[in-house]
CSV table of C-alpha atoms and ligand atoms in Angstrom, one decimal:
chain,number,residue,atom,x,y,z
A,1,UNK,CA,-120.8,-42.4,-61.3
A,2,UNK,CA,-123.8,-40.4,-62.1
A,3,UNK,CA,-124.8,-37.9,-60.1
A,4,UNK,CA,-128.3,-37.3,-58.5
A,5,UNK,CA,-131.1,-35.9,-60.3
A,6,UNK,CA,-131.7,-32.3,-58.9
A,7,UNK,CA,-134.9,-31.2,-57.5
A,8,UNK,CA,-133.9,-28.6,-55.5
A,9,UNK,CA,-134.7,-25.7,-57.6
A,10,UNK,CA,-136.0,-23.4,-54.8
A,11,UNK,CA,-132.7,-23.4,-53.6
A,12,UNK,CA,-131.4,-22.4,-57.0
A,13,UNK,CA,-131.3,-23.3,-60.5
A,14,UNK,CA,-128.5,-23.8,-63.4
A,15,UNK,CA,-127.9,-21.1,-65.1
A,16,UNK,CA,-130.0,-21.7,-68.9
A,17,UNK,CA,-127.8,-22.1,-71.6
A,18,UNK,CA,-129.1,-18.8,-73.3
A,19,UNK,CA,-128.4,-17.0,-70.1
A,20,UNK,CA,-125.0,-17.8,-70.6
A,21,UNK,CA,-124.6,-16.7,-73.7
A,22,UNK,CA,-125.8,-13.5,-73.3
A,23,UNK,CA,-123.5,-12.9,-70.5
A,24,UNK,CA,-120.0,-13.9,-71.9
A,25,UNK,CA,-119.6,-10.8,-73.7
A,26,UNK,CA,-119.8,-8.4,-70.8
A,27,UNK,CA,-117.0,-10.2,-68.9
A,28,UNK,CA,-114.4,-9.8,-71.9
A,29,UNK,CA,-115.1,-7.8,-75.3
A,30,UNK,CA,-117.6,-5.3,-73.4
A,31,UNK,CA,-116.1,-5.1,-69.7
A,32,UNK,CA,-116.4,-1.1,-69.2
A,33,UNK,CA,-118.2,0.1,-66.3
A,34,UNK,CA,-121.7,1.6,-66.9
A,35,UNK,CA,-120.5,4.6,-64.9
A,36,UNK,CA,-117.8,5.6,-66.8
A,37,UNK,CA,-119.4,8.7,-69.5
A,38,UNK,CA,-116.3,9.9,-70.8
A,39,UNK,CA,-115.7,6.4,-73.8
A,40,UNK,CA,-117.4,4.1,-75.5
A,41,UNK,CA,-116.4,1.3,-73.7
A,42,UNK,CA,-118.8,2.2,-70.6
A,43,UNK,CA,-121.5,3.5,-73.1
A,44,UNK,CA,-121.7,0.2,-74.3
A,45,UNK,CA,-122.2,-1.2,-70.9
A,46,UNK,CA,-124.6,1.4,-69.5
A,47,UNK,CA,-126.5,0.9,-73.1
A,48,UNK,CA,-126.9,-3.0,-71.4
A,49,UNK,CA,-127.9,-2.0,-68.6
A,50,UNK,CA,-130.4,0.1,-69.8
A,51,UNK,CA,-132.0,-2.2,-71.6
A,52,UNK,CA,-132.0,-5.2,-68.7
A,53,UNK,CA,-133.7,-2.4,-66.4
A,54,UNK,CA,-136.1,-1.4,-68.8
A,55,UNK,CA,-136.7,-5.9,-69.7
A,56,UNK,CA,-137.0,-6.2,-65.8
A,57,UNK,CA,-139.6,-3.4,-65.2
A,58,UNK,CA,-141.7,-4.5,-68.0
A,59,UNK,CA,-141.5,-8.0,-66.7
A,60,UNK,CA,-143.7,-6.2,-63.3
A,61,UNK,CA,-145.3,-3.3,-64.9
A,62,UNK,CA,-143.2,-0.8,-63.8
A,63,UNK,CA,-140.9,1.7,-65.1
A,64,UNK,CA,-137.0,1.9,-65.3
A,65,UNK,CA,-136.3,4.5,-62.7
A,66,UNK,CA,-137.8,2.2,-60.2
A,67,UNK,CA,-135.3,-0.4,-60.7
A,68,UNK,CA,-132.7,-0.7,-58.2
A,69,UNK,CA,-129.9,-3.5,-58.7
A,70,UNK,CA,-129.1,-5.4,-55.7
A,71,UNK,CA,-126.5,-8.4,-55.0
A,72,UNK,CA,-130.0,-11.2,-54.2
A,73,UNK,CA,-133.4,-10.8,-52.4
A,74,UNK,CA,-131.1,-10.6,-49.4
A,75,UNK,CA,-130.2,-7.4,-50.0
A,76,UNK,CA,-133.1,-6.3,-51.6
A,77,UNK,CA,-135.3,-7.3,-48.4
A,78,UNK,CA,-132.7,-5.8,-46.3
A,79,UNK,CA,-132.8,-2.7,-48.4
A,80,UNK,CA,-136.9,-2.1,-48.4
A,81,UNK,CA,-137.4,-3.0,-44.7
A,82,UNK,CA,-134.6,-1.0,-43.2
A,83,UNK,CA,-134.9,1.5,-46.1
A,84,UNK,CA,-138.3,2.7,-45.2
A,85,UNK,CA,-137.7,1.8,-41.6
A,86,UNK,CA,-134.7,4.9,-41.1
A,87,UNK,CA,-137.0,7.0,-43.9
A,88,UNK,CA,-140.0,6.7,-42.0
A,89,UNK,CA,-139.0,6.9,-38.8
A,90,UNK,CA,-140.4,10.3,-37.1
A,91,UNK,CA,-143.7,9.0,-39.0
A,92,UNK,CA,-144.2,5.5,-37.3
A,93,UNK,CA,-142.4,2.1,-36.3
A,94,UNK,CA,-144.9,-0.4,-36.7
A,95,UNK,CA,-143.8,-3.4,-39.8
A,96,UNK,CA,-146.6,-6.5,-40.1
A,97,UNK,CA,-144.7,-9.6,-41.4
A,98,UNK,CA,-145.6,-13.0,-41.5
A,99,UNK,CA,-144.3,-16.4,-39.3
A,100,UNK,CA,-143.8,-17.7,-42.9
A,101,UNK,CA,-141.7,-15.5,-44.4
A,102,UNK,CA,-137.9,-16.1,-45.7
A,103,UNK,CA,-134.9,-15.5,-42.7
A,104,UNK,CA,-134.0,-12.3,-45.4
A,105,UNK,CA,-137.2,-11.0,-44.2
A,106,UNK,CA,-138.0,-12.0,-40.5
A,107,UNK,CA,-133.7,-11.1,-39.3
A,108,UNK,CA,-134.3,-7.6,-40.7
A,109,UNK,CA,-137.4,-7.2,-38.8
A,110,UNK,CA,-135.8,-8.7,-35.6
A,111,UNK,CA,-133.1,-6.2,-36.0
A,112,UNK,CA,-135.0,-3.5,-36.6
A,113,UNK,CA,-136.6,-4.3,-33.0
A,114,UNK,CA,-133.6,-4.0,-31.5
A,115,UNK,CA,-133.6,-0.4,-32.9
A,116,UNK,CA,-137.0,0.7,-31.0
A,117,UNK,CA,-139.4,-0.9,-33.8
A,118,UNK,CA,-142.4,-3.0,-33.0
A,119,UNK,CA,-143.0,-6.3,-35.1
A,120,UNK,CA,-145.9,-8.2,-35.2
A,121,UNK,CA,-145.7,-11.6,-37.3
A,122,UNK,CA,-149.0,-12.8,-38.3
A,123,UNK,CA,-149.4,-16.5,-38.2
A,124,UNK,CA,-151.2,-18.4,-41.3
A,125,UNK,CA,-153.7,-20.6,-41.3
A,126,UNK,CA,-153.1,-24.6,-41.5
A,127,UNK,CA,-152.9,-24.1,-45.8
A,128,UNK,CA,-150.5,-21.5,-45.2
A,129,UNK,CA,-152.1,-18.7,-46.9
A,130,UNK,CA,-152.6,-15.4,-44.7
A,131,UNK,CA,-156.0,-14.2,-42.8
A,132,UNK,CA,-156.3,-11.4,-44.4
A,133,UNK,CA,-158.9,-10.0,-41.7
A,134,UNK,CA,-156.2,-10.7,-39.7
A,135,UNK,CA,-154.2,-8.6,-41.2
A,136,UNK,CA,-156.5,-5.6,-41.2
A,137,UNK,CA,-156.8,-5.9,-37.5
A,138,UNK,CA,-152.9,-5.7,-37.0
A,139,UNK,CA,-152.9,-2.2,-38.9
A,140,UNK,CA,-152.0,0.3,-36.7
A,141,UNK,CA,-151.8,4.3,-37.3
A,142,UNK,CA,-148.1,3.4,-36.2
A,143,UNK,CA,-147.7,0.8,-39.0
A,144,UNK,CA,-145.3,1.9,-41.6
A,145,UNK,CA,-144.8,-1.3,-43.7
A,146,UNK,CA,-146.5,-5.0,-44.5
A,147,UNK,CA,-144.0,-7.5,-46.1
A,148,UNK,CA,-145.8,-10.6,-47.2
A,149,UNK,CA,-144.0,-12.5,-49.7
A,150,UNK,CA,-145.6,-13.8,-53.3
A,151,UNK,CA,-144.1,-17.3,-53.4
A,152,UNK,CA,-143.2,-19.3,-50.1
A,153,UNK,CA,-139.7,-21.2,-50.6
A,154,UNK,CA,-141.0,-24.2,-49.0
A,155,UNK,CA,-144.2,-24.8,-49.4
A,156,UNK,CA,-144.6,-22.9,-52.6
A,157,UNK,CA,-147.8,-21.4,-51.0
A,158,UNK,CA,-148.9,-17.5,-53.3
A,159,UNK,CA,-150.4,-15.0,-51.2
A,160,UNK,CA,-153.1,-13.2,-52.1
A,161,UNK,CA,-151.1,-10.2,-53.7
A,162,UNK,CA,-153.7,-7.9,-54.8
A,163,UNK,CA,-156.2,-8.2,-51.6
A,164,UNK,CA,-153.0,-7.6,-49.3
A,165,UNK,CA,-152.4,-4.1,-52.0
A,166,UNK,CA,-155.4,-3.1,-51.8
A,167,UNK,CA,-155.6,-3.5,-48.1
A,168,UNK,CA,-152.5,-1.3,-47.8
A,169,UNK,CA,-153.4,0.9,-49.9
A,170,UNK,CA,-156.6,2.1,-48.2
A,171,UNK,CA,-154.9,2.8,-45.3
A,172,UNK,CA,-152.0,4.5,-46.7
A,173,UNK,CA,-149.2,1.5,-45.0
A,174,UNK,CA,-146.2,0.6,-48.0
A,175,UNK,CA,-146.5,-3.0,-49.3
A,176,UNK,CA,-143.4,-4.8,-49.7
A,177,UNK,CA,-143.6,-7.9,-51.4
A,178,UNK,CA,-140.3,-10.6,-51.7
A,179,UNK,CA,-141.0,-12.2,-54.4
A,180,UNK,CA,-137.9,-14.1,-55.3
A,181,UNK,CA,-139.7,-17.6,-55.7
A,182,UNK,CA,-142.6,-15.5,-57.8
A,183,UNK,CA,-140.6,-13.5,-60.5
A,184,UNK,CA,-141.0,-14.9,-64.1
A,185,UNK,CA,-143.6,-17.9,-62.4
A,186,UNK,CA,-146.1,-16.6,-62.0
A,187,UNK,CA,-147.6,-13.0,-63.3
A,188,UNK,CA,-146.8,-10.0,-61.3
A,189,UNK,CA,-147.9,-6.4,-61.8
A,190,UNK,CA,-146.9,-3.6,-59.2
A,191,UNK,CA,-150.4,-1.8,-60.6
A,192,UNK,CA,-152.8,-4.0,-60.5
A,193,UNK,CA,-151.9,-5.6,-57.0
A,194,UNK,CA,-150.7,-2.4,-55.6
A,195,UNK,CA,-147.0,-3.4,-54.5
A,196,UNK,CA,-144.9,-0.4,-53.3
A,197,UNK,CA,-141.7,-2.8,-53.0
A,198,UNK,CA,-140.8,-5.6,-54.5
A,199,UNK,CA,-137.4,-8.2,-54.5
A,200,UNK,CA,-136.3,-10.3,-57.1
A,201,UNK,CA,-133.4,-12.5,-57.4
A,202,UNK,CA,-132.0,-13.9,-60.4
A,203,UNK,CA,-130.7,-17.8,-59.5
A,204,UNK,CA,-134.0,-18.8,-58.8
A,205,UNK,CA,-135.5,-18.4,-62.4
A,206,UNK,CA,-132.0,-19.9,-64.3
A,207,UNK,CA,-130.2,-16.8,-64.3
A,208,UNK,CA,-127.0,-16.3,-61.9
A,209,UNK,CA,-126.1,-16.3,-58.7
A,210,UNK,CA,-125.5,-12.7,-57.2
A,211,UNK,CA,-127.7,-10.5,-58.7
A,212,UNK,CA,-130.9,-9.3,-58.1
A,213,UNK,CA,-133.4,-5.9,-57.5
A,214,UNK,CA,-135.5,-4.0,-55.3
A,215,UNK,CA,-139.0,-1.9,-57.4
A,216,UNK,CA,-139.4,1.0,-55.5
A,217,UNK,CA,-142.5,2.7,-56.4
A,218,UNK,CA,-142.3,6.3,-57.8
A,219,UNK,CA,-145.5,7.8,-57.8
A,220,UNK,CA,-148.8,7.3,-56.4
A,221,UNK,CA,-147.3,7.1,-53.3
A,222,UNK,CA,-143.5,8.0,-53.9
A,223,UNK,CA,-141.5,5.2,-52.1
A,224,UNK,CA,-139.0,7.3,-49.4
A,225,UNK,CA,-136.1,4.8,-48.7
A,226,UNK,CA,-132.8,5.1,-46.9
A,227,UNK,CA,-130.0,4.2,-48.5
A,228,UNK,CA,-128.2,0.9,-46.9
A,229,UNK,CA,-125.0,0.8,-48.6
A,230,UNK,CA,-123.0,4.0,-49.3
A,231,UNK,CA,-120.3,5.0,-51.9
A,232,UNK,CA,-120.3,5.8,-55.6
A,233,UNK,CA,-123.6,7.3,-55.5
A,234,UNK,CA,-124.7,4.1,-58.2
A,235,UNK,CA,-129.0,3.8,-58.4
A,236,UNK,CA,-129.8,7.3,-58.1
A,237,UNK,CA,-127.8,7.2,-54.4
A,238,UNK,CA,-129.7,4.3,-53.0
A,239,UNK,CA,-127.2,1.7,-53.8
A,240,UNK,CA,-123.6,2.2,-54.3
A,241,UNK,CA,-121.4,0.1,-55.7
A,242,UNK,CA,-120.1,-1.0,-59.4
A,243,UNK,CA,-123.0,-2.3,-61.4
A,244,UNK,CA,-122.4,-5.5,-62.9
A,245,UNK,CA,-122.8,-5.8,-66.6
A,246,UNK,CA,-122.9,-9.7,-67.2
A,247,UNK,CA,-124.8,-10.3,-64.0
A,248,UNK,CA,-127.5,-7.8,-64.9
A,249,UNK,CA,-127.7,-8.6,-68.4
A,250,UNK,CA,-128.1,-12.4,-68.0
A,251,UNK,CA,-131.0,-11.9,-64.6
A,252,UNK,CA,-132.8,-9.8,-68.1
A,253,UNK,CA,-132.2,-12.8,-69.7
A,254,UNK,CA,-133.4,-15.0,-67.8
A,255,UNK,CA,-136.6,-13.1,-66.8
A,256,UNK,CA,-137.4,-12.9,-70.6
A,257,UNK,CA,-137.1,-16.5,-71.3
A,258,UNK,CA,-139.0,-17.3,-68.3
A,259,UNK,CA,-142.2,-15.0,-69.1
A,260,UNK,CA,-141.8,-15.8,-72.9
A,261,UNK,CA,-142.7,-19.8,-71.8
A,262,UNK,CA,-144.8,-19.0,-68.4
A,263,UNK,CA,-147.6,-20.7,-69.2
A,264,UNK,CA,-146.8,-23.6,-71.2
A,265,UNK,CA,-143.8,-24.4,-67.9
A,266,UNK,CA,-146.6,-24.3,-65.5
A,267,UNK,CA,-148.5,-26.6,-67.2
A,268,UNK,CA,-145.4,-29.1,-67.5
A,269,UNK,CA,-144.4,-28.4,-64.1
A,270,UNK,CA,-148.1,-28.8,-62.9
A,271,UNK,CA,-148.2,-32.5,-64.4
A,272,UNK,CA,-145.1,-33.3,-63.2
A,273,UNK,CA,-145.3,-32.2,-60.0
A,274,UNK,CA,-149.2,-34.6,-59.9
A,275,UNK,CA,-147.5,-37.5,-61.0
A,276,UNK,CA,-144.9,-37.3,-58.5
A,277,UNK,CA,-147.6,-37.0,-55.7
A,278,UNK,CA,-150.1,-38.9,-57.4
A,279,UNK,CA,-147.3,-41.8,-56.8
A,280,UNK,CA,-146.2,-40.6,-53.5
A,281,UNK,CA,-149.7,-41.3,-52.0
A,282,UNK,CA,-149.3,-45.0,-52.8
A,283,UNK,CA,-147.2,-44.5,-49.5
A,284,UNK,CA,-149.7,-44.4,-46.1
A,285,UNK,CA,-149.0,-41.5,-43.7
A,286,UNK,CA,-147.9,-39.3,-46.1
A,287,UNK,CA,-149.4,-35.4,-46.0
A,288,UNK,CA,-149.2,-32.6,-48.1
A,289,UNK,CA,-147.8,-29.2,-46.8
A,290,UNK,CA,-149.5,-26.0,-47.4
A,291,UNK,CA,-152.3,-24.9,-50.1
A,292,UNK,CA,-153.1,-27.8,-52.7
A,293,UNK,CA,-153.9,-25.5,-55.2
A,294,UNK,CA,-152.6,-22.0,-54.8
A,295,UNK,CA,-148.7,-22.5,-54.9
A,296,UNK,CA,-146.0,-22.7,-57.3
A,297,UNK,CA,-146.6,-25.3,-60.2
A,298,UNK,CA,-143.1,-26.8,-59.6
A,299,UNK,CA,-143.4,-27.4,-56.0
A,300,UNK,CA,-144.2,-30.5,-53.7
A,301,UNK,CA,-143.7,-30.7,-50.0
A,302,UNK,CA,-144.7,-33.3,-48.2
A,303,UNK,CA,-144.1,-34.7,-44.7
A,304,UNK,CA,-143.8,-38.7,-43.6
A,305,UNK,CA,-145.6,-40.4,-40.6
A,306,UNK,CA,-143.1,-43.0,-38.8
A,307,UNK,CA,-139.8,-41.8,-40.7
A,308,UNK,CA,-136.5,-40.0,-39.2
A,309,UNK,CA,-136.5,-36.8,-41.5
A,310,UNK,CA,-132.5,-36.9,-41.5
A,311,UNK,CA,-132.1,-40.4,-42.5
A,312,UNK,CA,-134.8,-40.0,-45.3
A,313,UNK,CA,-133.1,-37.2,-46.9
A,314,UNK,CA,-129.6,-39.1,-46.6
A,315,UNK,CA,-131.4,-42.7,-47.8
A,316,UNK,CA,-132.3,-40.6,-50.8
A,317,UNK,CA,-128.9,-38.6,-51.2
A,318,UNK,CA,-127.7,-41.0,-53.7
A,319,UNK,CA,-130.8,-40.6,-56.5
A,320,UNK,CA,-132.0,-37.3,-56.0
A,321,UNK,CA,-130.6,-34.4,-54.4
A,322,UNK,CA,-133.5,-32.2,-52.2
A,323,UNK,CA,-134.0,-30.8,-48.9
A,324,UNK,CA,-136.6,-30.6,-46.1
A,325,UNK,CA,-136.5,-27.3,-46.1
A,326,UNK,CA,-134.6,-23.5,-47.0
A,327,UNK,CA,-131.0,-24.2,-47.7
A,328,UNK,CA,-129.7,-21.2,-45.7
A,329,UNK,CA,-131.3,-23.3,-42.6
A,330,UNK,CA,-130.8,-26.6,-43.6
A,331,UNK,CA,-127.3,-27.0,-42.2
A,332,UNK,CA,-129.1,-26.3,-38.4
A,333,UNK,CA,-131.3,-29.1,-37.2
A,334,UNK,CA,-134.2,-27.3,-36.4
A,335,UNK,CA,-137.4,-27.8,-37.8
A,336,UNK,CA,-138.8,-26.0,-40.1
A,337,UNK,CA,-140.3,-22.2,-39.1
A,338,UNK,CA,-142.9,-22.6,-42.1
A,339,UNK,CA,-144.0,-26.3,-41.3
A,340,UNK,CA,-144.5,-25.5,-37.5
A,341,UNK,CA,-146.6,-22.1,-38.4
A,342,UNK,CA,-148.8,-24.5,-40.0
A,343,UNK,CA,-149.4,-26.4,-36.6
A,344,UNK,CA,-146.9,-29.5,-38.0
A,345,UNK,CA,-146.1,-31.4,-35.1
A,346,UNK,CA,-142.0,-30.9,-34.5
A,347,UNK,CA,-141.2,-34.6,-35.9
A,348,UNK,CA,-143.6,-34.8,-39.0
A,349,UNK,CA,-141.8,-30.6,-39.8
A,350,UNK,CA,-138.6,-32.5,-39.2
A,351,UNK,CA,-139.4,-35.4,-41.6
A,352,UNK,CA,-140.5,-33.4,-44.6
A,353,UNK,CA,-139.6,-33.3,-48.2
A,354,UNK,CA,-139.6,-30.4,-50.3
A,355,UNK,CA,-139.4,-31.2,-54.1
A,356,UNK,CA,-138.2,-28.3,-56.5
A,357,UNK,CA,-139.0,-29.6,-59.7
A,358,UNK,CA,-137.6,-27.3,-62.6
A,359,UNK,CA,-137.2,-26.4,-66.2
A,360,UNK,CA,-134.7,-29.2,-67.1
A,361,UNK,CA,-136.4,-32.2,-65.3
A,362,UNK,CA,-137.8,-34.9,-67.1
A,363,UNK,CA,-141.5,-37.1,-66.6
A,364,UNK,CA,-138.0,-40.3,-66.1
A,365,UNK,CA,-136.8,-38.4,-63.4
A,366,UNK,CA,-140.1,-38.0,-62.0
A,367,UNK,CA,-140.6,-41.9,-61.9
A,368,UNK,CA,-137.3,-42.5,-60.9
A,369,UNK,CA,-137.5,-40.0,-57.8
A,370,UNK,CA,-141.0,-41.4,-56.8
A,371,UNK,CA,-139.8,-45.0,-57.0
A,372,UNK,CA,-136.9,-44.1,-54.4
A,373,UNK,CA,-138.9,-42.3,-52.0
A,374,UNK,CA,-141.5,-45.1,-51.6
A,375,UNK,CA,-138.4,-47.5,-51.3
A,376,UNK,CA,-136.9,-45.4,-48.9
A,377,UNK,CA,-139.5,-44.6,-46.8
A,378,UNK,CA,-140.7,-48.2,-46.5
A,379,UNK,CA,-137.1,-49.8,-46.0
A,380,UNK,CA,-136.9,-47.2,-43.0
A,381,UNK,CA,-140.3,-48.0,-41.5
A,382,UNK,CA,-139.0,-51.7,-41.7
A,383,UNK,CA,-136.6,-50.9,-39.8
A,384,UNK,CA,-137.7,-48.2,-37.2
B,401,LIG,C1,-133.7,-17.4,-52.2
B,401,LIG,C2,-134.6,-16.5,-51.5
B,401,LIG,C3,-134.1,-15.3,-50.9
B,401,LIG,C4,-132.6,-15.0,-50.9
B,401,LIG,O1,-132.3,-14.6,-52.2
B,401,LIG,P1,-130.7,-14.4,-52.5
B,401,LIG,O2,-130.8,-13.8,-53.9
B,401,LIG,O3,-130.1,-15.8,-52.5
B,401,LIG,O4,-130.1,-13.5,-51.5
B,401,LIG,C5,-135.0,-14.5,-50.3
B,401,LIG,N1,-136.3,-14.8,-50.2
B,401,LIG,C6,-136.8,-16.0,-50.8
B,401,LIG,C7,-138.3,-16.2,-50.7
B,401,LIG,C8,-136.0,-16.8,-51.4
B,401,LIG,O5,-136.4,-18.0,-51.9
């Protein structure tokens, strides 16, 4: 039996082959602990890890010190909104997210209001992308953080980095920016858009699951940030714990082979992600989630008129493997947070599709995935 084709790379991605390779080493031949100074065998791993932090900083435009390994984006959202929550406490407790935002995000925030904080959640407009003059009117002297993210997860949709920065920047409120859909897609650069935080995770980009970062700006302002987890005294004190060596040398990997083919994989993703939709529309009552344009090349999401959303995705279960929406929610039926902050009625958020296409699907797959989907859809509408 063959097994679906996957498009469902925002959820995550197989690991590249050269990821791989790069990792086996650090599990046997060179297993020491980077925090062990007294032999060679953690010099060797601490030399490894040096040289992944110093590939991941490059890879934003930052600098090693401000690389702070993480187990995901979970943790490295967790870490920057409750990190500068405790640190600047006595100064404000004001945060600015958005209704859009990953549940790594908005479930911080929510428990931070438990603790005394005040969050407003900006909604977006129909496209998805955020009003940014509503965004300066939400500023408050109390306002201590913004956290908008670069990349949506389900609609692909990219925020205007830079004009968020720069807004942030003027009035002297920390930028955080999750960017675990964003990192080796599309170009990111903690100067030039004026990001004080930033997450990262490695399975989304081909490397593996488990490992990921928080940049925490060092100068120009200097980033304060309570530490989350406590221990060894790992990541100059703000995360404890055991650093792992083949985790955090194949997320370097992986980042380098995704900014070494950027361009050229947009492209391919861009035309196969047209084609897809370009045979999609033969299909009546089908609309297009979020920004046309501004969104990740690889991403399609789409919601159908006149179709129950749970028997579509289980009529297509057999040929291609997707979901309607983030995977950590997909198991609750609920619709969709991001579709319903773009005013998507409750059924047409609950019948959506959201292709992932990725680095190892092919223009056959495309055809194949676009020819079950119409068959699907109209074999249901038959029959509704
Ligand atoms: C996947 C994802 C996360 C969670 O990342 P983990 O590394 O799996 O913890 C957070 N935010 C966004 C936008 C994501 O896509």
């Amino acid at each position: 039996m063959t097994r679906p084709i996957y498009l469902d790379n925002h959820a995550t991605t197989p690991v590249d082959p050269q990821v791989l390779a790069a990792m086996l080493p650090f599990f046997t031949e060179h297993f020491g602990n980077p925090g062990s100074i007294t032999h060679q065998y953690g010099w060797e791993a601490e030399a490894a890890v040096k040289q992944a932090r110093e590939t991941l900083a490059k890879a934003i435009n930052a600098t090693p010190e401000e690389i702070v390994f993480t187990s995901g984006a979970t943790e490295a959202n967790n870490l920057a909104i409750k990190g500068v929550a405790e640190a600047y406490f006595s100064k404000g407790r004001h945060i600015i997210t958005v209704a859009t935002e990953h549940n790594a995000v908005l479930d911080p925030c929510e428990y931070l209001k438990h603790l005394g904080f005040e969050v407003t959640l900006l909604p977006v407009q129909p496209d998805g992308l955020l009003d940014l003059e509503q965004l300066a009117k939400a500023l408050q002297p109390e306002t201590v953080l913004v956290s908008v993210m670069a990349a949506n997860n389900e609609i692909g949709v990219l925020q205007p980095l830079a004009a968020i920065g720069q807004l942030c920047r003027q009035q002297g409120v920390l930028f955080h920016t999750d960017a675990a859909q964003a990192i080796a897609k599309v170009p990111l650069d903690v100067e030039a858009m004026q990001i004080d935080l930033l997450s990262m995770t490695a399975h989304k980009v081909y490397g593996p699951k488990g490992i990921g970062a928080l940049y925490v700006r060092r100068k120009n302002p200097r980033v304060q940030l309570a530490a989350q987890l406590h221990g060894g005294g790992q990541e100059r004190g703000l995360r404890s714990g055991t650093l792992y060596p083949p985790q955090i040398v194949g997320f370097a990997k992986a980042v380098e082979l995704g900014l070494a083919q950027l361009d050229e994989e947009a492209q391919r993703l861009t035309a196969l992600r047209d084609r897809l939709w370009h045979q999609l529309q033969q299909l009546d009552g089908i609309d297009l989630n979020g920004h046309a344009t501004q969104r990740l090349t690889g991403n399609l999401n789409v919601s159908v008129e006149g179709v129950d959303g749970q028997a579509l995705i289980l009529g297509l279960q057999p040929v291609v493997a997707l979901s309607s929406g983030a995977a950590c929610s997909s198991a609750k039926i609920a619709p969709s947070h991001v579709l319903t902050a773009l005013g998507r009625s409750e059924s047409l958020a609950y019948a959506s599709l959201r292709f992932g296409i990725g680095r190892f699907n092919t223009e056959a797959e495309i055809d194949q995935v676009a020819t079950s989907v119409i068959e699907t859809v109209q074999t249901l509408r038959r029959s509704g």
